[in-house]
Structure formats: structure tokens, C-alpha cells
């Protein structure tokens, strides 16, 4: 399917396109592909422009299959809707509208005004759902005014995320850990709580990616009391990527000064929603949360988790005192029909582990 191919093409910009959306384009005549394109990074050609350049005169009366509504505004590159009109395409098929207020509907209107038939996929079309998920960060940033939050955790078969002593290396297998590095390479930020930062002393960079990651995520610690030590691995590796600590208003000025002197940025946030607002202001569109059960519970309790990736390894601890997946959410559920519902769920085996992919909120 040509639209499915366009989605595949869009994925090629997954590590580099942000804060722009992922977009893929296929130009075809009578079912035969004439040209393909995708958006690589801000300031470079959009997917439609790349495909049109390759197609040249072959674009005339052809059909353009695009994963996202073509833009109609002048930014760092010219409007794609105008380029499609100028190329003389005969039809445009779009999987998802643009959620940005300055762009929503404008591209479709420009094409229609030029007399070009436009087909937009139904909202419940599986490929349209995939297109919205592909740009979940971009869509959430524009429509909800915060980054899209994915909570990722590894657990044993009996639901434990570490031993009672706090040891969690390694629950998941090598293939799963490699996938996590790829997720980091695609994320705008990686978030942990102070407990995880102290217990695991993580680096949180994207390593061992093939090809090597061009982009390193912003590394964020939710640390109300500024407990992060000045010699922590996160602090010692600021040359490999920025680190931001979100603390409570009025946190210890001396500890703040020590972290800032070491190259760590510190910002105050009254609660998690305010913390996400800080990230939104920095144009962070997607957050991969790798924190422990306390942070997971707080985020879920505040309704701030959009997606969960739960990695279940074929191991047993058999210790009821070992920490579990999610801590207190602030709500006590007495009946099973009061439990949090899920929008969608999928499972995949990765190496020896089972990945459960849960969408609590579908991107609009």
C-alpha cells in the first residue's frame, strides 16, 4: 500500500525531524511509484518537496500520498501545498490533518481552491491511527500544551522492577536494552525521579544505536529536594548532552548553585504538570519516563501518562517486599470496573522479553 509506504518513509526522520513532524510522501501514477520523499530535519526540504524534486514532470496528473496535511504557510521552507499545485498533481491523499493552530486545514483548503481533489482518511482508519501515533509528540504538544509522555519500565513475571535492595540490572535482556537506546534517540527528553537517579546512577544517553545517534535527549531529573549528587554520572556527563533538574520552589540555594556550577540546569516546578510545562516551553515534544514506581504513580495519578511500554522478562523474584511497577496514584480502587481503562494494547516479543505497548490516550 502506498500510504503504508509513506508511513515507512516518515520513520526515517524519527531521530532528527523534531520539533517538526515526521512526514512521508509517495508520488505515483496509475499505481506505479514515481518518487518518494521524507522530512529529515528542520530547515531542510519537506517530504513533498523532496518527492516533487525527484518526480519532476512525472508529478503532473499523478497522485501524492502524504502522511500529514501539506503545509500552506511560509516558514524556513516554502509551502508544500503551493508546490503540489505548481507541479500539477492530479490528486492528494492525506492520512492526518495538521494539529498546529496556524496550519490546521490551511493546506487542504489551498489544494481545494486550486481544484485538486483531496481525500483525507477516516479517523478510525488503521493507517490514520498509525499516522497520528507516529506524530504523537507533535500532536500532543500542540493540542494539549504539554509533551507526550511514555512511561517505560521492565518487570519480572511476578511484577517486580528491582530487588528489595534496589538492584535492577538487568531485568530485561540485551535486545530490549538496545531498543531502549533507540527510544531515547527518538525522545525529546528522558525523565527519572531522584530515587532512580540515586539508586542506579544512570547516564540516560542514547548509546549503541545503529547508526550512531545524532541526537541526545534532554536528561531530566524530578528532584524536589535537589538530592542529586555533584559527582553523579548525570552531572559528570553534561558534555554528552544537557541535564535539567526540576526542583521544588525554594529548594536549597547552595545545592542548586553546586549543580549549576557543574553545568546542570535547574528549574523550579510546583508539580509534575508545571514540570511538563517547563519542557513544553523548551519545545520538548516527547518524554520517555524511565523512573521508578513512585514517579510512575504520580504521573498516572495526575493523568499525565499517554502511553506505557512494559517489558516483562522471564524471571521471578518471589519477594512481596520488592518494588512493583506503579506506586500510589492517589486513588484507591475498590472495584475492578473502576480500574483505569486502556485505549489500545499490543504485544511483541523482543529477544527473550515480552513488550506490552499500551496507549492510555490516543493522539487526536
Short mmCIF file of C-alpha atoms in Angstrom, two decimals:
data_model
loop_
_atom_site.label_atom_id
_atom_site.label_comp_id
_atom_site.label_asym_id
_atom_site.label_seq_id
_atom_site.Cartn_x
_atom_site.Cartn_y
_atom_site.Cartn_z
CA UNK A 1 0.00 0.00 0.00
CA UNK A 2 1.30 3.41 -0.95
CA UNK A 3 0.10 5.09 2.26
CA UNK A 4 1.80 2.39 4.32
CA UNK A 5 4.97 3.07 2.35
CA UNK A 6 4.64 6.78 3.11
CA UNK A 7 4.50 5.95 6.82
CA UNK A 8 7.68 3.87 6.48
CA UNK A 9 9.42 6.77 4.78
CA UNK A 10 8.35 9.19 7.51
CA UNK A 11 10.08 6.99 10.11
CA UNK A 12 13.44 7.83 8.56
CA UNK A 13 13.27 11.23 10.23
CA UNK A 14 12.38 9.82 13.65
CA UNK A 15 15.66 10.83 15.30
CA UNK A 16 16.16 14.18 13.61
CA UNK A 17 12.93 15.88 12.48
CA UNK A 18 11.74 17.31 15.83
CA UNK A 19 10.34 19.78 16.60
CA UNK A 20 8.92 19.36 13.10
CA UNK A 21 6.58 16.42 12.49
CA UNK A 22 7.50 13.19 10.74
CA UNK A 23 6.16 13.22 7.18
CA UNK A 24 6.46 10.78 4.30
CA UNK A 25 5.29 11.26 0.71
CA UNK A 26 4.86 8.90 -2.24
CA UNK A 27 4.02 10.20 -5.71
CA UNK A 28 2.50 7.60 -8.02
CA UNK A 29 0.87 7.36 -11.45
CA UNK A 30 -1.59 4.54 -12.08
CA UNK A 31 -0.28 2.72 -9.02
CA UNK A 32 3.37 2.93 -10.06
CA UNK A 33 5.69 4.87 -7.77
CA UNK A 34 7.29 7.87 -9.45
CA UNK A 35 9.11 9.37 -6.46
CA UNK A 36 9.38 9.25 -2.68
CA UNK A 37 10.34 11.74 0.00
CA UNK A 38 10.53 12.30 3.74
CA UNK A 39 11.43 15.14 6.09
CA UNK A 40 14.88 14.82 7.65
CA UNK A 41 15.34 17.83 9.92
CA UNK A 42 14.15 21.42 10.48
CA UNK A 43 15.20 23.82 7.75
CA UNK A 44 15.58 21.08 5.15
CA UNK A 45 13.13 20.10 2.42
CA UNK A 46 9.76 18.76 3.47
CA UNK A 47 8.70 15.32 2.29
CA UNK A 48 6.55 16.64 -0.55
CA UNK A 49 9.31 18.92 -1.83
CA UNK A 50 11.82 16.06 -1.83
CA UNK A 51 9.45 13.80 -3.76
CA UNK A 52 8.47 16.52 -6.23
CA UNK A 53 12.11 17.28 -6.99
CA UNK A 54 12.71 13.64 -7.87
CA UNK A 55 9.47 13.29 -9.82
CA UNK A 56 9.96 16.46 -11.90
CA UNK A 57 7.48 16.36 -14.80
CA UNK A 58 6.35 12.93 -13.68
CA UNK A 59 4.32 14.58 -10.91
CA UNK A 60 1.85 16.10 -13.38
CA UNK A 61 -1.58 14.46 -13.01
CA UNK A 62 -0.06 11.98 -10.52
CA UNK A 63 -1.39 11.24 -7.04
CA UNK A 64 0.53 12.37 -3.96
CA UNK A 65 0.13 10.17 -0.88
CA UNK A 66 1.12 12.11 2.24
CA UNK A 67 1.07 11.12 5.92
CA UNK A 68 0.32 14.65 7.15
CA UNK A 69 -1.62 17.55 5.67
CA UNK A 70 0.70 19.58 3.40
CA UNK A 71 1.66 22.92 4.92
CA UNK A 72 0.37 26.19 3.45
CA UNK A 73 2.47 28.66 5.45
CA UNK A 74 5.89 30.18 4.84
CA UNK A 75 8.46 29.04 7.39
CA UNK A 76 12.07 28.05 6.83
CA UNK A 77 10.87 26.34 3.64
CA UNK A 78 8.15 27.27 1.10
CA UNK A 79 4.59 25.90 1.45
CA UNK A 80 4.22 22.30 0.29
CA UNK A 81 0.61 22.85 -0.78
CA UNK A 82 1.78 25.52 -3.24
CA UNK A 83 4.49 23.19 -4.53
CA UNK A 84 1.95 20.44 -5.18
CA UNK A 85 -0.28 22.89 -7.03
CA UNK A 86 2.63 24.20 -9.11
CA UNK A 87 3.70 20.66 -10.01
CA UNK A 88 0.24 19.93 -11.39
CA UNK A 89 -0.55 16.87 -9.28
CA UNK A 90 -3.96 15.44 -10.03
CA UNK A 91 -4.95 14.23 -6.57
CA UNK A 92 -3.72 14.27 -2.97
CA UNK A 93 -4.42 11.61 -0.34
CA UNK A 94 -3.74 12.57 3.29
CA UNK A 95 -3.67 10.35 6.38
CA UNK A 96 -3.93 13.02 9.11
CA UNK A 97 -4.64 16.72 9.46
CA UNK A 98 -2.11 19.14 10.88
CA UNK A 99 -2.89 19.93 14.56
CA UNK A 100 -0.88 23.17 14.68
CA UNK A 101 -3.33 26.09 15.04
CA UNK A 102 -1.55 28.17 12.39
CA UNK A 103 -1.65 25.29 9.90
CA UNK A 104 -4.73 23.16 10.60
CA UNK A 105 -6.89 22.89 7.49
CA UNK A 106 -4.99 25.54 5.55
CA UNK A 107 -3.16 23.10 3.30
CA UNK A 108 -6.32 21.18 2.46
CA UNK A 109 -8.10 24.45 1.65
CA UNK A 110 -5.25 25.63 -0.58
CA UNK A 111 -5.38 22.40 -2.59
CA UNK A 112 -9.17 22.50 -2.86
CA UNK A 113 -9.09 26.13 -4.02
CA UNK A 114 -6.72 25.05 -6.80
CA UNK A 115 -9.21 22.41 -7.91
CA UNK A 116 -7.15 19.44 -6.76
CA UNK A 117 -9.24 16.59 -5.31
CA UNK A 118 -8.17 15.77 -1.74
CA UNK A 119 -9.03 12.59 0.14
CA UNK A 120 -8.49 12.52 3.91
CA UNK A 121 -8.52 9.16 5.67
CA UNK A 122 -11.27 8.44 8.19
CA UNK A 123 -10.21 8.89 11.81
CA UNK A 124 -10.71 5.18 12.55
CA UNK A 125 -8.70 4.01 9.54
CA UNK A 126 -5.80 1.89 10.93
CA UNK A 127 -3.28 3.82 8.84
CA UNK A 128 -4.70 7.14 10.05
CA UNK A 129 -4.34 5.93 13.65
CA UNK A 130 -0.76 4.91 12.88
CA UNK A 131 -0.08 8.35 11.38
CA UNK A 132 -1.36 10.13 14.47
CA UNK A 133 0.67 7.84 16.74
CA UNK A 134 3.75 8.44 14.63
CA UNK A 135 3.47 12.14 15.46
CA UNK A 136 2.11 11.70 18.99
CA UNK A 137 4.66 14.16 20.40
CA UNK A 138 3.95 16.84 17.80
CA UNK A 139 0.19 16.45 18.18
CA UNK A 140 0.17 16.39 21.99
CA UNK A 141 2.48 19.41 22.17
CA UNK A 142 0.07 21.44 20.02
CA UNK A 143 -3.29 20.12 21.22
CA UNK A 144 -2.68 19.56 24.96
CA UNK A 145 0.03 22.13 25.56
CA UNK A 146 2.49 19.62 27.03
CA UNK A 147 4.85 16.90 25.83
CA UNK A 148 3.61 13.39 25.08
CA UNK A 149 4.63 11.12 27.98
CA UNK A 150 5.59 7.46 27.58
CA UNK A 151 6.31 5.52 30.76
CA UNK A 152 8.71 2.62 30.16
CA UNK A 153 9.61 0.01 32.75
CA UNK A 154 10.99 -3.51 32.95
CA UNK A 155 9.48 -6.05 35.33
CA UNK A 156 9.81 -9.69 36.25
CA UNK A 157 6.99 -12.17 35.64
CA UNK A 158 5.78 -11.52 39.18
CA UNK A 159 5.65 -7.77 38.57
CA UNK A 160 8.83 -6.63 40.36
CA UNK A 161 11.01 -3.84 38.99
CA UNK A 162 14.01 -4.37 41.30
CA UNK A 163 15.10 -6.40 44.29
CA UNK A 164 14.17 -5.09 47.73
CA UNK A 165 17.75 -3.78 47.90
CA UNK A 166 17.12 -1.71 44.77
CA UNK A 167 19.13 -3.75 42.26
CA UNK A 168 17.54 -3.74 38.78
CA UNK A 169 20.49 -4.54 36.49
CA UNK A 170 19.47 -6.26 34.46
CA UNK A 171 15.86 -7.38 34.44
CA UNK A 172 15.47 -7.17 30.67
CA UNK A 173 17.65 -8.82 28.05
CA UNK A 174 20.21 -7.33 25.70
CA UNK A 175 17.78 -6.91 22.78
CA UNK A 176 15.36 -4.97 24.97
CA UNK A 177 18.10 -2.71 26.28
CA UNK A 178 19.19 -1.96 22.71
CA UNK A 179 15.62 -0.96 21.87
CA UNK A 180 15.53 1.39 24.86
CA UNK A 181 18.57 3.22 23.49
CA UNK A 182 16.72 3.66 20.19
CA UNK A 183 13.71 5.04 22.09
CA UNK A 184 16.00 7.53 23.81
CA UNK A 185 17.45 8.59 20.46
CA UNK A 186 13.92 9.43 19.31
CA UNK A 187 12.79 11.17 22.52
CA UNK A 188 12.94 14.86 23.26
CA UNK A 189 13.68 14.13 26.92
CA UNK A 190 14.31 11.18 29.24
CA UNK A 191 12.85 11.59 32.72
CA UNK A 192 13.67 9.86 36.00
CA UNK A 193 12.96 10.64 39.62
CA UNK A 194 15.53 11.39 42.28
CA UNK A 195 15.18 7.86 43.67
CA UNK A 196 16.19 6.25 40.38
CA UNK A 197 18.98 8.78 39.86
CA UNK A 198 20.42 7.95 43.29
CA UNK A 199 19.90 4.18 43.20
CA UNK A 200 21.01 3.46 39.62
CA UNK A 201 23.33 6.40 38.90
CA UNK A 202 22.24 6.27 35.23
CA UNK A 203 23.67 8.18 32.29
CA UNK A 204 20.42 8.17 30.26
CA UNK A 205 22.14 8.82 26.93
CA UNK A 206 21.32 7.05 23.66
CA UNK A 207 24.21 4.65 23.12
CA UNK A 208 24.94 1.64 20.92
CA UNK A 209 22.44 2.77 18.26
CA UNK A 210 22.86 1.70 14.64
CA UNK A 211 23.58 4.07 13.02
CA UNK A 212 25.01 6.10 15.88
CA UNK A 213 22.57 8.60 17.38
CA UNK A 214 22.97 12.17 16.12
CA UNK A 215 20.62 13.44 18.79
CA UNK A 216 20.89 13.08 22.56
CA UNK A 217 17.73 13.67 24.59
CA UNK A 218 17.48 16.25 27.32
CA UNK A 219 18.07 14.30 30.54
CA UNK A 220 15.64 15.37 33.24
CA UNK A 221 15.57 14.53 36.95
CA UNK A 222 12.44 15.16 39.02
CA UNK A 223 14.26 16.02 42.24
CA UNK A 224 12.18 18.03 44.68
CA UNK A 225 14.92 18.44 47.29
CA UNK A 226 17.96 18.63 44.99
CA UNK A 227 19.35 15.34 46.26
CA UNK A 228 21.31 14.65 43.06
CA UNK A 229 24.99 14.48 43.97
CA UNK A 230 27.52 16.70 42.23
CA UNK A 231 29.56 13.60 41.31
CA UNK A 232 26.61 11.64 39.86
CA UNK A 233 27.11 10.21 36.38
CA UNK A 234 24.45 12.56 35.01
CA UNK A 235 26.39 15.55 36.33
CA UNK A 236 29.74 14.24 35.11
CA UNK A 237 28.48 13.70 31.56
CA UNK A 238 26.99 17.09 30.70
CA UNK A 239 29.42 17.16 27.77
CA UNK A 240 27.39 14.30 26.21
CA UNK A 241 24.04 16.07 26.45
CA UNK A 242 22.16 18.60 28.57
CA UNK A 243 20.82 17.80 32.04
CA UNK A 244 17.87 19.55 33.68
CA UNK A 245 16.83 19.13 37.31
CA UNK A 246 13.27 20.07 38.24
CA UNK A 247 13.10 21.01 41.91
CA UNK A 248 10.52 22.35 44.33
CA UNK A 249 10.20 26.14 44.60
CA UNK A 250 12.65 27.44 47.17
CA UNK A 251 14.86 24.34 47.19
CA UNK A 252 18.27 24.62 48.87
CA UNK A 253 20.12 27.51 47.12
CA UNK A 254 23.55 26.07 47.95
CA UNK A 255 22.77 22.70 46.36
CA UNK A 256 21.29 24.47 43.36
CA UNK A 257 24.40 26.58 42.94
CA UNK A 258 26.62 23.48 43.13
CA UNK A 259 24.68 21.71 40.39
CA UNK A 260 24.60 24.79 38.19
CA UNK A 261 28.35 25.26 38.64
CA UNK A 262 28.78 21.71 37.34
CA UNK A 263 26.85 22.52 34.16
CA UNK A 264 23.41 21.29 35.19
CA UNK A 265 20.38 23.47 34.54
CA UNK A 266 17.95 23.77 37.47
CA UNK A 267 14.35 24.93 37.18
CA UNK A 268 11.56 25.14 39.73
CA UNK A 269 8.23 23.37 39.24
CA UNK A 270 5.41 23.24 41.76
CA UNK A 271 4.10 19.92 40.45
CA UNK A 272 4.50 17.48 37.57
CA UNK A 273 2.17 19.43 35.30
CA UNK A 274 4.31 22.51 35.87
CA UNK A 275 7.40 20.43 35.15
CA UNK A 276 5.96 19.34 31.82
CA UNK A 277 5.14 23.00 31.13
CA UNK A 278 8.84 23.80 31.55
CA UNK A 279 9.64 21.13 28.96
CA UNK A 280 6.89 22.36 26.64
CA UNK A 281 8.42 25.85 26.71
CA UNK A 282 11.71 24.29 25.58
CA UNK A 283 9.92 22.68 22.60
CA UNK A 284 10.32 19.20 24.07
CA UNK A 285 7.51 17.25 22.42
CA UNK A 286 8.07 13.75 23.77
CA UNK A 287 9.19 12.46 27.16
CA UNK A 288 10.38 8.93 27.84
CA UNK A 289 9.93 8.31 31.56
CA UNK A 290 12.27 5.66 32.94
CA UNK A 291 11.56 6.42 36.59
CA UNK A 292 10.52 4.05 39.34
CA UNK A 293 7.16 3.24 40.84
CA UNK A 294 6.80 6.50 42.79
CA UNK A 295 7.19 8.72 39.72
CA UNK A 296 5.01 6.36 37.66
CA UNK A 297 2.25 6.52 40.25
CA UNK A 298 2.43 10.30 40.49
CA UNK A 299 2.29 10.76 36.71
CA UNK A 300 -0.58 8.30 36.33
CA UNK A 301 -2.44 9.87 39.23
CA UNK A 302 -2.14 13.27 37.58
CA UNK A 303 -3.41 11.89 34.27
CA UNK A 304 -0.15 12.73 32.53
CA UNK A 305 0.79 9.35 31.04
CA UNK A 306 -0.22 8.83 27.42
CA UNK A 307 1.49 5.53 26.70
CA UNK A 308 3.09 2.70 28.68
CA UNK A 309 5.78 0.31 27.47
CA UNK A 310 6.05 -2.57 29.92
CA UNK A 311 8.91 -5.00 29.35
CA UNK A 312 8.26 -8.33 31.06
CA UNK A 313 11.27 -10.62 31.46
CA UNK A 314 11.15 -14.40 32.08
CA UNK A 315 12.44 -14.06 35.64
CA UNK A 316 10.90 -14.47 39.09
CA UNK A 317 11.89 -12.74 42.32
CA UNK A 318 9.23 -14.18 44.59
CA UNK A 319 9.63 -11.31 47.04
CA UNK A 320 6.50 -9.36 48.02
CA UNK A 321 8.70 -6.62 49.50
CA UNK A 322 10.39 -5.87 46.18
CA UNK A 323 9.07 -2.75 44.39
CA UNK A 324 6.34 -3.12 41.80
CA UNK A 325 5.53 -1.37 38.56
CA UNK A 326 3.37 1.51 39.79
CA UNK A 327 3.26 3.23 43.16
CA UNK A 328 0.41 5.16 44.72
CA UNK A 329 -1.66 7.14 42.24
CA UNK A 330 -3.75 8.91 44.86
CA UNK A 331 -6.83 6.86 44.03
CA UNK A 332 -7.95 3.70 45.82
CA UNK A 333 -9.89 1.39 43.51
CA UNK A 334 -12.41 -0.79 45.33
CA UNK A 335 -14.00 -2.42 42.29
CA UNK A 336 -12.34 -3.86 39.22
CA UNK A 337 -14.69 -1.95 36.92
CA UNK A 338 -13.20 1.26 38.37
CA UNK A 339 -9.70 0.36 37.15
CA UNK A 340 -8.03 2.59 34.57
CA UNK A 341 -9.10 1.64 31.07
CA UNK A 342 -6.79 1.40 28.08
CA UNK A 343 -7.30 2.77 24.59
CA UNK A 344 -5.28 0.05 22.86
CA UNK A 345 -2.82 -2.72 23.62
CA UNK A 346 -0.28 -4.68 21.58
CA UNK A 347 2.35 -7.29 22.47
CA UNK A 348 5.67 -8.13 20.84
CA UNK A 349 8.49 -10.48 21.77
CA UNK A 350 11.88 -8.78 21.75
CA UNK A 351 14.67 -11.25 22.38
CA UNK A 352 13.64 -13.17 25.48
CA UNK A 353 11.29 -10.46 26.76
CA UNK A 354 7.65 -9.58 26.12
CA UNK A 355 6.94 -5.92 25.34
CA UNK A 356 3.43 -4.74 26.16
CA UNK A 357 2.56 -1.48 24.39
CA UNK A 358 -0.40 0.30 25.99
CA UNK A 359 -1.96 3.55 24.79
CA UNK A 360 -3.88 5.21 27.60
CA UNK A 361 -4.70 8.17 25.37
CA UNK A 362 -4.84 8.04 21.59
CA UNK A 363 -3.33 11.12 19.90
CA UNK A 364 -6.03 13.34 18.41
#
